[in-house]
Short mmCIF file of C-alpha atoms and ligand atoms in Angstrom, two decimals:
data_model
loop_
_atom_site.label_atom_id
_atom_site.label_comp_id
_atom_site.label_asym_id
_atom_site.label_seq_id
_atom_site.Cartn_x
_atom_site.Cartn_y
_atom_site.Cartn_z
CA MET S 144 104.35 -40.37 -43.15
CA LYS S 145 103.34 -43.85 -43.97
CA LYS S 146 99.74 -44.55 -44.41
CA VAL S 147 98.48 -48.16 -43.99
CA LEU S 148 95.08 -49.15 -45.40
CA THR S 149 93.24 -52.38 -44.72
CA PHE S 150 89.45 -53.78 -45.24
CA GLY S 151 87.23 -55.95 -43.41
CA THR S 152 83.76 -56.87 -42.54
CA PHE S 153 84.65 -57.14 -38.59
CA ASP S 154 81.37 -58.55 -37.70
CA ILE S 155 81.05 -59.68 -34.28
CA PHE S 156 84.54 -58.13 -33.46
CA HIS S 157 86.71 -60.75 -31.97
CA TYR S 158 90.57 -61.08 -31.05
CA GLY S 159 91.75 -62.04 -34.60
CA HIS S 160 90.05 -58.64 -35.76
CA LEU S 161 91.96 -56.81 -33.00
CA ARG S 162 95.04 -58.55 -33.83
CA ILE S 163 95.28 -57.91 -37.52
CA LEU S 164 94.67 -54.30 -36.98
CA GLU S 165 97.01 -53.71 -34.18
CA ARG S 166 99.89 -55.51 -36.18
CA ALA S 167 98.74 -53.26 -39.40
CA SER S 168 99.14 -50.22 -37.36
CA LYS S 169 102.59 -50.81 -36.42
CA LEU S 170 103.73 -51.12 -40.22
CA GLY S 171 103.14 -47.39 -40.65
CA ASP S 172 102.43 -44.09 -38.93
CA GLU S 173 98.55 -44.01 -39.61
CA LEU S 174 95.93 -46.85 -39.95
CA ILE S 175 92.91 -46.09 -42.23
CA VAL S 176 90.33 -48.94 -42.07
CA GLY S 177 87.72 -49.79 -45.18
CA VAL S 178 84.61 -51.49 -43.41
CA SER S 179 82.88 -53.50 -45.76
CA SER S 180 79.08 -52.09 -46.08
CA ASP S 181 76.03 -54.39 -45.23
CA ALA S 182 75.24 -54.67 -48.92
CA LEU S 183 78.95 -55.59 -50.21
CA ASN S 184 78.43 -58.40 -47.59
CA PHE S 185 75.17 -59.57 -48.79
CA SER S 186 76.41 -59.64 -52.46
CA LYS S 187 79.48 -61.50 -51.12
CA LYS S 188 77.93 -63.90 -48.68
CA GLN S 189 73.91 -63.87 -49.29
CA ARG S 190 73.47 -62.78 -45.57
CA TYR S 191 74.05 -59.46 -44.12
CA PRO S 192 76.32 -59.15 -41.10
CA LEU S 193 74.78 -59.55 -37.37
CA TYR S 194 76.10 -55.94 -36.26
CA THR S 195 75.19 -52.88 -38.77
CA GLU S 196 77.53 -50.92 -40.94
CA GLU S 197 77.28 -48.23 -38.63
CA GLU S 198 77.96 -50.57 -35.42
CA ARG S 199 80.98 -52.15 -36.99
CA MET S 200 82.67 -48.77 -38.25
CA HIS S 201 81.84 -47.24 -34.68
CA ILE S 202 83.41 -50.30 -33.13
CA VAL S 203 86.65 -50.19 -35.47
CA SER S 204 86.91 -46.38 -35.03
CA ALA S 205 87.18 -46.55 -31.40
CA LEU S 206 90.37 -48.29 -31.26
CA GLY S 207 93.49 -46.35 -30.26
CA PHE S 208 95.42 -47.29 -33.06
CA VAL S 209 93.04 -46.77 -35.66
CA ASN S 210 93.27 -43.41 -37.38
CA GLY S 211 90.45 -43.27 -39.70
CA VAL S 212 87.35 -45.39 -41.04
CA PHE S 213 85.54 -45.24 -44.30
CA LEU S 214 82.65 -47.49 -45.59
CA GLU S 215 83.83 -50.00 -48.50
CA GLU S 216 80.97 -50.29 -50.78
CA SER S 217 82.62 -52.32 -53.54
CA LEU S 218 85.54 -54.78 -53.91
CA GLU S 219 86.07 -53.21 -57.11
CA LEU S 220 87.07 -49.75 -55.97
CA LYS S 221 90.08 -50.94 -54.08
CA ARG S 222 92.66 -48.84 -56.21
CA GLU S 223 90.35 -45.72 -55.97
CA TYR S 224 90.67 -46.01 -52.18
CA ILE S 225 93.97 -46.54 -52.24
CA LEU S 226 94.62 -43.43 -54.16
CA GLU S 227 92.11 -41.41 -52.39
CA HIS S 228 93.54 -42.05 -48.94
CA LYS S 229 97.25 -41.74 -50.33
CA ALA S 230 98.14 -45.04 -48.56
CA SER S 231 101.46 -46.46 -49.29
CA LEU S 232 100.85 -50.06 -47.57
CA LEU S 233 97.82 -52.30 -48.04
CA VAL S 234 97.46 -54.84 -45.65
CA MET S 235 95.39 -58.14 -45.73
CA GLY S 236 95.09 -61.39 -44.02
CA HIS S 237 96.58 -64.02 -45.62
CA ASP S 238 93.29 -65.52 -46.55
CA TRP S 239 93.55 -62.86 -49.33
CA GLU S 240 97.01 -63.90 -50.24
CA GLY S 241 97.70 -62.99 -53.84
CA ARG S 242 94.48 -61.44 -54.40
CA PHE S 243 95.75 -57.78 -54.32
CA ASP S 244 99.06 -57.98 -56.14
CA GLU S 245 97.50 -55.85 -58.97
CA PHE S 246 98.02 -53.02 -56.50
CA LYS S 247 101.90 -53.27 -56.34
CA ASP S 248 102.05 -50.54 -58.77
CA ILE S 249 100.72 -47.98 -56.41
CA CYS S 250 101.36 -49.21 -53.12
CA GLU S 251 103.25 -52.28 -51.04
CA VAL S 252 100.92 -54.91 -50.55
CA ILE S 253 101.42 -57.34 -47.32
CA TYR S 254 99.47 -60.23 -46.33
CA LEU S 255 99.67 -61.11 -42.66
CA PRO S 256 99.18 -64.47 -40.98
CA ARG S 257 95.77 -64.84 -39.59
CA THR S 258 95.19 -65.66 -35.75
CA PRO S 259 94.29 -69.21 -35.59
CA SER S 260 91.06 -70.83 -34.35
CA ILE S 261 88.64 -67.86 -34.41
CA SER S 262 86.47 -66.49 -36.88
CA THR S 263 82.84 -64.85 -37.07
CA SER S 264 81.19 -68.16 -38.68
CA ASP S 265 82.99 -70.38 -36.39
CA LEU S 266 81.78 -68.04 -33.16
CA ILE S 267 78.17 -68.06 -34.79
CA GLU S 268 78.40 -72.08 -35.25
CA ARG S 269 79.64 -72.49 -31.78
CA ILE S 270 76.85 -70.34 -30.06
CA LYS S 271 74.17 -72.12 -32.20
CA ILE S 272 75.50 -75.81 -31.17
CA GLU S 273 76.82 -74.95 -27.44
CA PHE S 274 74.02 -72.34 -25.91
N1 C2G A 273 91.42 -61.85 -39.57
C1 C2G A 273 92.41 -62.60 -38.97
N2 C2G A 273 92.36 -63.53 -38.14
C2 C2G A 273 91.12 -63.97 -37.96
C3 C2G A 273 89.89 -63.62 -38.63
C4 C2G A 273 90.17 -62.81 -39.45
O1 C2G A 273 93.68 -62.29 -39.20
N3 C2G A 273 91.34 -65.19 -37.20
C5 C2G A 273 91.51 -60.99 -40.51
C6 C2G A 273 91.38 -61.31 -42.16
O2 C2G A 273 92.36 -62.05 -42.67
C7 C2G A 273 90.87 -59.70 -42.66
C8 C2G A 273 90.33 -58.87 -41.44
O3 C2G A 273 90.75 -59.92 -40.30
O4 C2G A 273 92.19 -59.25 -43.07
C9 C2G A 273 88.66 -58.89 -41.41
O5 C2G A 273 88.38 -60.38 -41.58
P1 C2G A 273 86.84 -60.10 -42.14
O6 C2G A 273 85.73 -59.37 -41.14
O7 C2G A 273 86.41 -61.77 -42.21
O8 C2G A 273 86.77 -59.63 -43.49
P2 C2G A 273 86.68 -60.22 -44.94
O9 C2G A 273 85.31 -60.63 -45.00
O10 C2G A 273 87.72 -61.05 -45.25
O11 C2G A 273 86.70 -58.90 -45.77
O12 C2G A 273 87.80 -56.00 -49.17
C10 C2G A 273 88.09 -56.81 -48.62
C11 C2G A 273 87.05 -57.74 -47.60
O13 C2G A 273 85.85 -56.79 -47.42
C12 C2G A 273 87.51 -58.13 -46.52
#
């Protein structure tokens, strides 16, 4: 049983989010997703996501190829989360390339290419400008 773990905020859930989760799920038998908490986002970006952590977890957990979700409360707890969920593979988008190589002692780490031309920040900007 190969368990895959990935993390993200998944605010204003979009096609790029769908595609990374779908690709991650195909790399193992089970996909578990750590959804970054509202407080973690505020500490990283000085703003809260538009969707609450409960809404974001609810959306991600509704996907057919996601087997479980949990709240990621700190970026520093990755090692604990990997061990707790007995993950054998950590998948992240290539915007995080190299950042999680330190966990290669306990699991495989793979960075997947991002889907081009879409991001939550771009969507917010486009909505502000175009509507
Ligand atoms: N992503 C993607 N293609 C896009 C946009 C996002 O593949 N066009 C991927 C990102 O690379 C990431 C995942 O979707 O792996 C979630 O993206 P975000 O919601 O932006 O998450 P992020 O803020 O990167 O949070 O502990 C890690 C962080 O919490 C990750």
